[in-house]
Coordinates of C-alpha atoms and ligand atoms in Angstrom, one line a residue:
X1 CA 46.7 96.1 123.7
X2 CA 49.4 97.2 125.6
X3 CA 51.4 96.4 128.4
X4 CA 52.1 98.0 131.8
X5 CA 56.1 97.9 132.4
X6 CA 55.2 96.1 135.7
X7 CA 53.3 93.3 134.0
X8 CA 55.7 92.9 131.5
X9 CA 58.6 92.1 133.8
X10 CA 56.7 90.1 135.8
X11 CA 58.4 88.4 138.4
X12 CA 61.3 90.8 138.2
X13 CA 61.1 93.9 140.8
X14 CA 59.8 96.8 139.7
X15 CA 62.1 98.6 141.1
X16 CA 64.3 97.1 137.7
X17 CA 62.4 99.9 135.4
X18 CA 63.8 102.6 137.6
X19 CA 67.5 101.0 137.9
X20 CA 67.6 100.6 134.2
X21 CA 66.0 103.9 133.4
X22 CA 68.4 105.3 135.6
X23 CA 71.4 103.8 133.8
X24 CA 70.9 104.8 130.7
X25 CA 70.4 107.9 131.7
X26 CA 73.6 107.9 133.1
X27 CA 75.1 107.6 130.3
X28 CA 74.7 110.2 127.9
X29 CA 73.9 108.1 124.2
X30 CA 72.7 104.2 125.1
X31 CA 69.6 103.4 125.0
X32 CA 68.7 100.0 127.1
X33 CA 65.7 97.5 125.6
X34 CA 65.0 93.8 126.7
X35 CA 62.9 92.0 124.5
X36 CA 60.8 89.0 125.9
X37 CA 61.9 86.1 123.4
X38 CA 58.2 84.5 123.8
X39 CA 56.2 87.4 122.6
X40 CA 58.1 90.0 121.2
X41 CA 57.4 92.3 122.9
X42 CA 59.9 94.5 124.0
X43 CA 60.3 97.4 126.9
X44 CA 62.5 99.9 126.1
X45 CA 63.6 102.8 128.3
X46 CA 62.6 106.4 128.6
X47 CA 65.0 108.2 126.0
X48 CA 64.2 105.3 123.1
X49 CA 60.8 106.0 124.0
X50 CA 61.1 109.7 124.0
X51 CA 63.6 109.6 121.0
X52 CA 61.9 106.9 118.4
X53 CA 58.3 108.7 119.3
X54 CA 57.1 105.1 120.3
X55 CA 53.6 105.3 121.6
X56 CA 54.3 103.3 124.9
X57 CA 57.6 101.8 126.3
X58 CA 56.5 98.5 126.0
X59 CA 56.2 98.1 121.9
X60 CA 55.6 94.9 119.8
X61 CA 57.5 96.7 116.8
X62 CA 56.4 95.2 113.1
X63 CA 59.6 94.1 111.8
X64 CA 58.7 96.7 108.6
X65 CA 58.3 99.4 110.6
X66 CA 61.6 99.0 111.9
X67 CA 63.4 98.0 108.2
X68 CA 61.6 101.3 107.1
X69 CA 64.1 103.2 109.2
X70 CA 66.9 101.7 108.4
X71 CA 69.4 103.4 105.7
X72 CA 68.4 101.2 102.4
X73 CA 72.4 100.2 102.2
X74 CA 72.5 98.7 105.5
X75 CA 68.8 96.9 105.3
X76 CA 70.4 93.1 104.2
X77 CA 73.3 93.7 106.6
X78 CA 71.0 94.6 109.6
X79 CA 68.9 91.2 108.9
X80 CA 71.3 89.4 109.1
X81 CA 73.0 90.3 111.8
X82 CA 69.8 91.2 113.9
X83 CA 69.1 87.0 112.8
X84 CA 72.2 85.5 113.7
X85 CA 72.0 88.1 117.1
X86 CA 68.7 86.5 117.7
X87 CA 70.0 82.6 117.9
X88 CA 72.5 83.6 119.8
X89 CA 75.7 84.0 117.1
X90 CA 78.3 85.9 116.7
X91 CA 77.3 88.3 120.3
X92 CA 80.2 90.0 120.8
X93 CA 80.4 92.0 117.1
X94 CA 78.0 94.8 117.5
X95 CA 75.7 96.0 115.2
X96 CA 76.0 98.7 112.8
X97 CA 73.8 100.9 110.9
X98 CA 72.1 103.9 109.8
X99 CA 69.4 105.1 111.0
X100 CA 67.0 107.6 109.2
X101 CA 66.0 110.2 112.1
X102 CA 64.9 113.4 110.7
X103 CA 63.1 113.9 107.5
X104 CA 66.2 113.1 105.3
X105 CA 69.5 113.2 107.5
X106 CA 70.4 109.6 108.8
X107 CA 72.9 108.9 112.3
X108 CA 74.9 106.3 112.9
X109 CA 73.3 103.3 115.5
X110 CA 75.5 100.7 117.1
X111 CA 73.4 97.6 119.1
X112 CA 75.1 95.1 121.0
X113 CA 73.3 92.5 122.0
X114 CA 73.4 89.2 124.4
X115 CA 70.7 86.9 126.0
X116 CA 69.5 85.4 129.3
X117 CA 68.7 82.4 128.6
X118 CA 65.9 80.4 130.8
X119 CA 66.8 76.7 132.3
X120 CA 66.1 74.6 129.4
X121 CA 68.7 76.7 127.3
X122 CA 65.8 78.2 125.6
X123 CA 66.9 82.3 125.0
X124 CA 64.5 84.2 127.8
X125 CA 65.4 88.2 127.6
X126 CA 67.2 89.7 124.9
X127 CA 68.7 92.5 126.2
X128 CA 69.7 95.7 123.7
X129 CA 72.4 98.5 124.5
X130 CA 71.9 101.3 121.4
X131 CA 73.5 103.9 120.9
X132 CA 73.6 106.6 118.6
X133 CA 76.4 108.4 117.2
X134 CA 74.8 111.5 115.8
X135 CA 75.3 112.6 112.6
X136 CA 78.1 115.0 113.5
X137 CA 80.6 113.9 111.8
X138 CA 80.1 110.5 110.7
X139 CA 77.3 110.6 108.4
X140 CA 76.7 112.8 105.6
X141 CA 73.7 114.9 106.3
X142 CA 72.9 116.0 102.5
X143 CA 73.7 111.9 101.1
X144 CA 73.4 109.6 104.6
X145 CA 76.7 108.1 102.9
X146 CA 79.1 107.6 105.7
X147 CA 82.2 110.3 106.1
X148 CA 85.5 110.9 105.9
X149 CA 86.2 109.4 109.5
X150 CA 84.8 106.3 109.1
X151 CA 86.7 106.0 105.7
X152 CA 89.9 105.9 107.2
X153 CA 88.4 103.5 110.0
X154 CA 87.2 101.1 107.8
X155 CA 90.1 101.1 105.6
X156 CA 92.6 100.8 108.5
X157 CA 90.2 97.7 109.9
X158 CA 90.7 96.0 106.1
X159 CA 94.1 96.3 105.8
X160 CA 95.0 95.2 109.6
X161 CA 92.8 92.0 108.6
X162 CA 94.7 91.2 105.5
X163 CA 91.6 91.6 103.8
X164 CA 92.8 93.3 100.6
X165 CA 91.2 96.5 100.1
X166 CA 90.5 98.1 97.0
X167 CA 89.3 102.1 97.0
X168 CA 87.9 104.0 94.3
X169 CA 87.9 107.7 95.0
X170 CA 86.0 109.9 92.8
X171 CA 85.6 113.6 92.2
X172 CA 82.7 115.8 90.3
X173 CA 84.9 118.2 88.2
X174 CA 84.6 121.7 88.6
X175 CA 80.8 120.8 91.1
X176 CA 81.3 124.6 92.7
X177 CA 80.0 125.5 89.3
X178 CA 77.1 123.3 89.9
X179 CA 76.5 125.0 93.2
X180 CA 76.8 129.2 91.7
X181 CA 74.6 128.3 88.8
X182 CA 71.6 126.4 90.2
X183 CA 72.4 127.2 93.9
X184 CA 72.4 125.1 97.2
X185 CA 69.7 123.4 96.7
X186 CA 69.7 122.0 93.3
X187 CA 73.5 120.9 94.2
X188 CA 72.7 119.1 97.0
X189 CA 70.0 116.6 95.1
X190 CA 72.8 116.7 92.9
X191 CA 75.1 114.7 95.1
X192 CA 71.9 112.5 96.8
X193 CA 71.6 111.5 93.2
X194 CA 75.4 110.6 92.6
X195 CA 75.8 108.9 95.9
X196 CA 72.6 107.0 94.6
X197 CA 74.6 105.6 91.2
X198 CA 77.5 105.2 93.7
X199 CA 75.6 102.7 95.7
X200 CA 74.1 101.0 92.9
X201 CA 77.7 100.8 91.3
X202 CA 79.0 99.8 94.6
X203 CA 75.6 96.9 95.2
X204 CA 76.6 94.4 97.8
X205 CA 80.2 94.3 97.3
X206 CA 80.9 97.9 98.7
X207 CA 80.6 100.4 100.9
X208 CA 80.1 104.1 99.6
X209 CA 81.5 107.2 101.7
X210 CA 81.3 110.5 101.4
X211 CA 84.6 112.6 101.9
X212 CA 84.9 116.1 101.8
X213 CA 83.3 118.6 98.7
X214 CA 82.0 116.6 96.4
X215 CA 84.7 113.6 96.5
X216 CA 83.7 110.2 96.8
X217 CA 85.2 106.8 98.1
X218 CA 83.9 103.9 97.5
X219 CA 86.1 100.6 99.3
X220 CA 85.7 96.5 98.8
X221 CA 87.0 93.6 100.0
X222 CA 89.5 91.3 97.8
X223 CA 88.9 93.4 93.8
X224 CA 91.1 93.7 90.7
X225 CA 92.3 95.7 89.2
X226 CA 90.4 95.2 86.2
X227 CA 86.9 95.1 88.7
X228 CA 87.6 98.3 90.1
X229 CA 87.5 99.4 86.4
X230 CA 84.3 98.4 85.0
X231 CA 83.2 99.8 88.1
X232 CA 84.5 103.0 87.6
X233 CA 83.1 102.6 84.1
X234 CA 79.7 102.0 85.0
X235 CA 79.8 105.4 87.5
X236 CA 81.2 107.8 84.5
X237 CA 78.6 106.1 82.0
X238 CA 75.8 107.0 84.4
X239 CA 76.8 110.1 85.2
X240 CA 77.6 111.7 82.1
X241 CA 74.7 110.0 80.3
X242 CA 71.6 109.3 82.3
X243 CA 71.5 112.0 85.4
X244 CA 68.5 113.6 85.1
X245 CA 67.5 116.0 88.2
X246 CA 63.9 118.2 88.1
X247 CA 63.6 117.2 84.6
X248 CA 66.6 118.5 83.7
X249 CA 69.5 116.6 82.3
X250 CA 72.8 116.7 84.0
X251 CA 75.7 114.9 82.8
X252 CA 78.2 115.4 85.4
X253 CA 82.5 114.9 84.6
X254 CA 84.2 113.1 86.7
X255 CA 87.9 112.0 87.7
X256 CA 88.8 108.8 89.3
X257 CA 91.9 107.3 91.2
X258 CA 91.9 103.7 92.5
X259 CA 94.5 101.6 94.9
X260 CA 94.4 98.0 95.3
X261 CA 96.7 97.0 98.4
X262 CA 96.8 93.6 98.2
X263 CA 100.5 92.3 100.5
X264 CA 101.9 95.1 102.1
X265 CA 100.5 97.2 105.3
X266 CA 100.0 100.5 104.4
X267 CA 98.7 103.4 106.7
X268 CA 95.9 105.6 106.8
X269 CA 98.5 109.5 105.5
X270 CA 100.0 106.7 102.8
X271 CA 96.6 105.4 101.3
X272 CA 95.3 108.8 101.9
X273 CA 98.2 110.1 99.6
X274 CA 98.3 107.7 97.6
X275 CA 94.6 108.4 96.0
X276 CA 95.1 112.0 95.8
X277 CA 98.0 111.4 93.9
X278 CA 95.9 109.2 91.8
X279 CA 93.1 110.9 91.6
X280 CA 95.0 114.2 90.5
X281 CA 97.0 112.5 87.6
X282 CA 93.5 111.3 86.4
X283 CA 91.9 115.2 86.6
X284 CA 95.2 117.0 84.8
X285 CA 96.7 114.2 82.8
X286 CA 94.0 111.6 82.1
X287 CA 90.8 113.3 81.1
X288 CA 89.3 111.8 83.9
X289 CA 90.3 108.0 83.3
X290 CA 90.9 105.9 86.0
X291 CA 94.4 105.7 87.3
X292 CA 95.0 102.9 89.5
X293 CA 97.6 101.6 91.4
X294 CA 98.6 98.4 93.1
X295 CA 101.2 97.6 96.0
X296 CA 103.8 95.7 93.3
X297 CA 104.1 98.3 91.3
X298 CA 108.0 99.3 90.8
X299 CA 109.7 100.2 93.5
X300 CA 110.2 104.0 92.7
X301 CA 106.4 103.7 93.7
X302 CA 107.3 103.3 97.0
X303 CA 110.0 105.7 97.3
X304 CA 107.7 107.8 96.2
X305 CA 104.9 106.7 99.0
X306 CA 108.1 107.0 101.4
X307 CA 108.5 110.3 100.0
X308 CA 104.9 111.7 100.7
X309 CA 104.7 110.3 103.9
X310 CA 107.4 112.2 104.9
X311 CA 106.3 115.1 103.5
X312 CA 103.6 115.4 105.1
X313 CA 104.9 114.4 108.7
X314 CA 107.0 117.5 108.2
X315 CA 104.3 119.7 106.9
X316 CA 102.0 118.8 109.6
X317 CA 104.7 118.5 112.6
X318 CA 107.7 121.4 112.5
X319 CA 107.8 122.0 108.5
X320 CA 111.5 120.9 109.1
X321 CA 112.6 119.7 105.3
X322 CA 110.8 123.0 104.1
X323 CA 112.2 126.1 102.9
X324 CA 111.7 128.8 100.3
X325 CA 113.7 129.7 97.4
X326 CA 113.1 133.0 95.8
X327 CA 112.7 134.2 91.9
X328 CA 113.2 137.6 90.8
X329 CA 110.6 139.5 89.0
X330 CA 111.8 142.4 86.4
X331 CA 110.2 145.5 85.7
X332 CA 110.3 145.2 81.3
X333 CA 111.0 148.8 80.9
X334 CA 114.1 148.8 83.4
X335 CA 115.3 145.4 83.5
X336 CA 115.6 145.9 87.5
X337 CA 114.4 143.6 90.1
X338 CA 111.3 145.3 91.7
X339 CA 110.5 142.1 93.7
X340 CA 110.2 138.4 94.2
X341 CA 108.1 135.7 94.0
X342 CA 108.3 132.6 96.6
X343 CA 108.7 129.2 95.9
X344 CA 108.4 126.2 98.0
X345 CA 110.9 123.6 98.1
X346 CA 111.9 120.5 100.6
X347 CA 114.6 119.0 101.2
X348 CA 115.7 115.4 103.4
X349 CA 118.1 112.1 102.8
X350 CA 118.0 110.7 100.8
X351 CA 116.0 112.6 98.4
X352 CA 118.1 116.0 98.2
X353 CA 115.8 119.2 97.0
X354 CA 112.7 117.6 95.9
X355 CA 110.6 121.2 94.1
X356 CA 106.9 121.8 94.6
X357 CA 105.7 119.5 91.5
X358 CA 106.2 116.5 93.3
X359 CA 104.1 116.9 96.3
X360 CA 102.1 120.6 95.7
X361 CA 99.0 118.7 94.1
X362 CA 98.4 116.7 97.3
X363 CA 99.5 118.5 99.8
X364 CA 96.8 121.3 98.6
X365 CA 94.2 118.9 99.3
X366 CA 95.1 118.1 102.6
X367 CA 93.7 120.0 105.8
X368 CA 97.4 120.8 106.4
X369 CA 97.9 123.6 103.6
X370 CA 96.5 125.9 106.1
X371 CA 99.1 125.9 108.7
X372 CA 102.4 125.3 106.3
X373 CA 100.9 128.6 104.4
X374 CA 100.5 130.0 107.1
X375 CA 104.2 129.2 107.6
X376 CA 105.1 130.1 104.1
X377 CA 103.8 133.7 104.0
X378 CA 105.1 134.3 107.1
X379 CA 108.4 133.3 105.8
X380 CA 108.1 135.1 102.4
X381 CA 106.9 138.2 104.6
X382 CA 109.8 138.8 107.0
X383 CA 112.3 137.9 104.3
X384 CA 110.1 141.0 102.0
X385 CA 110.4 143.2 105.2
X386 CA 114.1 142.8 105.1
X387 CA 114.8 143.5 102.0
X388 CA 113.0 146.2 101.8
X389 CA 115.0 148.2 104.3
X390 CA 117.7 148.6 101.6
X391 CA 115.5 148.7 99.0
X392 CA 111.8 150.4 100.0
X393 CA 108.9 149.6 98.0
X394 CA 110.1 145.5 97.3
X395 CA 107.6 143.4 96.9
X396 CA 106.8 139.9 97.3
X397 CA 104.2 137.3 95.9
X398 CA 103.3 134.5 97.8
X399 CA 101.2 131.6 95.8
X400 CA 98.0 130.5 97.7
X401 CA 95.9 127.6 97.7
X402 CA 92.5 127.1 97.6
X403 CA 92.6 125.3 100.7
X404 CA 93.9 128.3 102.5
X405 CA 91.3 130.9 101.4
X406 CA 88.3 128.8 102.0
X407 CA 89.0 128.6 105.7
X408 CA 87.4 130.9 107.5
X409 CA 90.5 131.9 109.7
X410 CA 92.5 132.6 106.5
X411 CA 91.5 136.6 106.2
X412 CA 92.2 137.2 110.4
X413 CA 95.4 135.1 110.0
X414 CA 97.4 137.3 107.0
X415 CA 96.1 140.4 108.5
X416 CA 97.8 139.2 111.6
X417 CA 100.8 138.1 109.9
X418 CA 101.1 141.3 107.8
X419 CA 100.8 143.1 110.4
X420 CA 103.8 141.1 112.6
X421 CA 106.1 141.7 109.1
X422 CA 105.6 145.7 109.1
X423 CA 106.0 145.5 105.6
X424 CA 103.1 147.5 103.5
X425 CA 100.3 145.5 102.2
X426 CA 100.7 147.1 99.0
X427 CA 104.4 145.2 98.8
X428 CA 102.4 141.9 99.0
X429 CA 100.5 139.8 96.1
X430 CA 98.8 136.2 96.2
X431 CA 98.9 134.7 93.3
X432 CA 95.8 132.5 92.8
X433 CA 96.0 129.2 90.3
X434 CA 93.5 127.8 87.8
X435 CA 92.5 125.3 91.4
X436 CA 91.3 128.2 93.2
X437 CA 89.6 129.5 90.7
X438 CA 87.6 126.5 90.5
X439 CA 85.9 127.8 93.4
X440 CA 82.4 128.9 94.4
X441 CA 83.4 132.6 92.3
X442 CA 81.1 134.2 94.4
X443 CA 82.5 133.4 97.6
X444 CA 86.1 133.8 95.5
X445 CA 85.4 137.8 94.6
X446 CA 84.3 138.4 97.9
X447 CA 87.5 137.2 99.4
X448 CA 89.4 138.9 96.4
X449 CA 87.6 142.2 97.5
X450 CA 88.4 142.2 101.0
X451 CA 91.8 141.6 100.7
X452 CA 92.1 144.3 97.8
X453 CA 90.3 146.7 99.9
X454 CA 93.0 146.2 102.6
X455 CA 95.4 146.8 99.4
X456 CA 96.9 143.7 98.8
X457 CA 97.9 142.8 95.5
X458 CA 96.0 139.8 93.5
X459 CA 97.7 138.2 90.3
X460 CA 96.3 135.6 89.1
X461 CA 98.3 132.9 87.9
X462 CA 99.5 130.3 84.9
X463 CA 97.1 132.7 83.4
X464 CA 96.1 131.4 79.7
X465 CA 95.9 127.7 81.0
X466 CA 93.1 125.4 82.0
X467 CA 89.8 126.7 81.0
X468 CA 89.1 130.0 82.0
X469 CA 88.3 132.4 79.2
X470 CA 89.8 136.2 79.2
X471 CA 86.2 137.4 79.8
X472 CA 86.0 135.0 82.9
X473 CA 89.1 135.9 84.2
X474 CA 88.5 139.8 84.6
X475 CA 85.2 138.7 86.1
X476 CA 87.3 138.7 89.6
X477 CA 88.9 141.8 90.6
X478 CA 92.9 141.0 90.1
X479 CA 95.7 143.5 89.9
X480 CA 97.8 141.5 87.9
X481 CA 97.7 138.4 84.9
X482 CA 100.6 135.9 85.0
X483 CA 101.0 134.3 81.4
X484 CA 102.2 131.3 81.8
X485 CA 105.4 130.4 80.3
X486 CA 103.8 127.6 78.1
X487 CA 103.1 130.6 75.9
X488 CA 106.6 131.9 75.9
X489 CA 108.3 128.4 74.8
X490 CA 108.8 128.5 71.2
X491 CA 106.8 131.8 70.8
X492 CA 109.0 132.7 67.9
X493 CA 108.1 130.3 65.8
X494 CA 104.4 129.8 66.5
X495 CA 102.0 133.1 65.8
X496 CA 99.0 131.7 67.8
X497 CA 100.9 132.5 70.9
X498 CA 102.3 135.3 69.7
X499 CA 98.7 136.4 68.7
X500 CA 97.7 134.9 72.5
X501 CA 100.0 137.1 74.3
X502 CA 99.4 140.4 72.2
X503 CA 95.5 139.9 73.0
X504 CA 96.2 139.2 76.5
X505 CA 98.9 141.9 77.4
X506 CA 96.4 144.6 75.4
X507 CA 93.3 143.6 77.2
X508 CA 95.2 143.9 80.5
X509 CA 97.0 147.4 79.7
X510 CA 93.5 148.7 78.5
X511 CA 91.5 147.5 81.5
X512 CA 94.6 148.8 83.6
X513 CA 95.4 145.9 84.9
X514 CA 99.3 144.7 85.2
X515 CA 100.7 141.5 83.0
X516 CA 103.9 139.7 84.0
X517 CA 105.4 137.1 81.1
X518 CA 107.0 134.2 83.0
X519 CA 109.6 131.8 81.5
X520 CA 111.6 134.6 80.3
X521 CA 114.5 131.9 80.0
X522 CA 117.9 133.5 77.5
X523 CA 118.6 137.2 76.4
X524 CA 117.2 136.6 72.9
X525 CA 113.9 135.8 74.1
X526 CA 113.8 138.7 76.2
X527 CA 114.9 140.8 73.5
X528 CA 111.4 139.5 71.5
X529 CA 109.6 139.8 74.3
X530 CA 110.0 143.8 74.1
X531 CA 107.2 144.0 71.6
X532 CA 104.5 143.4 74.0
X533 CA 105.1 146.0 76.4
X534 CA 104.2 143.8 79.7
X535 CA 104.9 145.1 82.8
X536 CA 107.4 142.2 84.4
X537 CA 109.0 139.6 83.5
X538 CA 110.2 136.7 85.4
X539 CA 112.3 133.4 84.1
X540 CA 115.6 132.1 84.4
X541 CA 117.5 135.0 82.7
X542 CA 117.6 136.7 85.5
X543 CA 117.6 134.1 87.7
X544 CA 116.4 130.7 89.2
X545 CA 114.7 130.5 92.2
X546 CA 117.2 130.7 95.0
X547 CA 117.5 130.7 98.8
X548 CA 116.8 134.3 100.8
X549 CA 121.2 134.6 101.4
X550 CA 121.9 134.5 97.6
X551 CA 118.7 136.4 96.6
X552 CA 120.2 139.5 98.1
X553 CA 123.5 138.8 97.1
X554 CA 121.9 139.0 93.5
X555 CA 120.7 142.1 94.3
X556 CA 124.0 143.6 95.9
X557 CA 125.3 142.5 92.8
X558 CA 122.7 143.9 90.7
X559 CA 123.3 147.4 92.2
X560 CA 126.4 148.0 92.6
Ligands
LIG1 P1 104.3 128.4 89.4 O1 103.6 129.6 90.6 O2 103.9 129.0 87.7 O3 106.1 129.2 89.6 C1 107.2 129.0 88.5 C2 107.5 127.6 88.4 O4 108.3 127.9 87.3 C3 108.4 127.7 89.3 O5 108.5 126.4 89.3 C4 110.0 127.9 89.0 O6 111.3 127.5 89.3 C5 109.9 127.7 87.3 N1 110.3 128.4 86.2 C6 110.5 130.1 86.5 N2 111.3 130.5 85.5 C7 111.6 129.5 84.7 C8 112.1 129.8 83.2 O7 112.7 130.3 83.1 N3 111.8 128.3 82.6 C9 111.5 127.1 83.0 N4 111.5 126.2 83.0 N5 110.4 127.3 84.3 C10 111.1 128.1 85.0 P2 108.4 125.3 91.0 O8 109.3 126.1 92.1 O9 109.0 124.2 90.7 O10 107.2 125.8 91.2 C11 106.2 125.1 90.3 C12 104.8 125.1 90.8 O11 104.2 124.5 92.3 C13 104.1 126.7 91.0 O12 104.1 127.4 89.4 C14 103.0 127.1 92.4 O13 102.2 126.3 91.3 C15 103.1 126.0 92.8 N6 104.0 126.4 94.1 C16 104.9 126.4 94.2 N7 105.6 127.0 95.6 C17 103.7 126.9 96.0 C18 103.7 127.7 97.6 O14 104.8 128.2 98.2 N8 102.6 127.9 97.7 C19 101.6 126.9 96.5 N9 99.8 126.9 97.0 N10 102.0 126.3 95.6 C20 103.3 127.1 94.7
LIG2 CA1 103.0 131.4 90.9
LIG3 CA1 102.6 130.7 86.7

């Protein structure tokens, strides 16, 4: 039986209803509810009634109906908070929980409560202010997990409250392949399944967050490295073995970086950098085994941390410490320098010059790589334009990160930078590394085709490393293969390397693709490499990477 709001409020003035509705409408997100403690019926403002599709403003809701809408991970906490609040406990702490608001999407809600007591000291009215924070950034619509922003907030909170957070960052390796091979629908199902397993792994002890792409984080309080390792083991086992989607077995390989903070006060940038660093190490050097850091580790680790923060700050703010060095690219037939590759450096006291090996892995994963990348391209183009006044046709190669290509504005900024420099597109070559090739192939091909359409050259860097096969690589319309220097080290003594270099160069020559052999360190190797007839050579023999002024001198000396 339904009650009218007038009956519900009884002795309250009828205007109260209108006033409360008005108040709720004045705010953009907040919804007002008032519960009669005697019979547990609740009056909800019009907005809440419409939002939750309630049959009436005043209703008695079954607890189970409410619980069904709450995210399973939040349910226990929700019940506990509700009980506490209804007894007047912890009222100063708002309840926070995710609510199913669409077919499969969750929104983040917070509810503040307070109680109007009757003269005998019994609760009379429970007043609730519920805010819908939306599905936009805070909650990931695919997995229902909290998003990146809340991850930062949560971790900062735990650090500030000295609750000793332990964090596990997990990435699914080569997830873009799942997307390409099976489509976005299937990929989303995989992500939901992964989210489920991660929630299982976190249990009641931790919270799970979805970070960008196919990356996740689990956050715990007060957990040892050993426990973190056990949890990671469980995740690894479950994902490599037990996962089945649409009846198909879908073994996934993951990498994991961990961080246990028990003493120090780290800021969120340091925490992020650290996790990315650990995750990259796991991926590139430990075949996906967990790499965990704690804040008690050696002091050079702290140095490292400070260095990372400094470099990050420079990258985001004014690029103060950054500059470019250039290394010659020489024609193999004539030995003449015809172009150069731009290589990033960072310099700052007390560290001196820091090569990119120390920072490029995590920097490439940080959103700031886009702006920094534009600065690199702009600077390299301007320097090359200057040189090409004296040496017409002189070209410049620039290394490009996945984080640049995948941004919608990338095309525009490259075109604008090229226009500004006055350099011809054919004098500009973008080098793509293995990390770029892990992107969605369809998308990558489209981007490459676009830039080639403008006349810009594309080279595939570090060719022969990683797991890109010749056929797969040549599936992309590139102009040049840069043969990784690991093939050159010791080549005179290792027949397999000789065969590989020969195969790559022959294959490229036959398909009209140019080649560059990297790591030519001395005369002896140079002489030996001539037989392969690659198009270009690059290496310390010609010069180490040097700042632009020195590079110009080098050119002058060569051309005297
Ligand atoms: P890479 O693109 O393969 O660059 C070649 C690296 O080999 C450079 O290291 C260069 O100094 C080094 N090298 C050149 N000749 C020789 C040689 O004869 N012998 C030996 N042993 N080494 C040689 P560097 O400058 O430390 O750069 C390392 C990597 O960092 C680069 O590898 C590239 O992947 C990345 N990187 C550098 N600059 C940038 C940049 O501006 N943007 C991006 N996204 N990545 C960059
Ligand atoms: Ca390169
Ligand atoms: Ca290379």
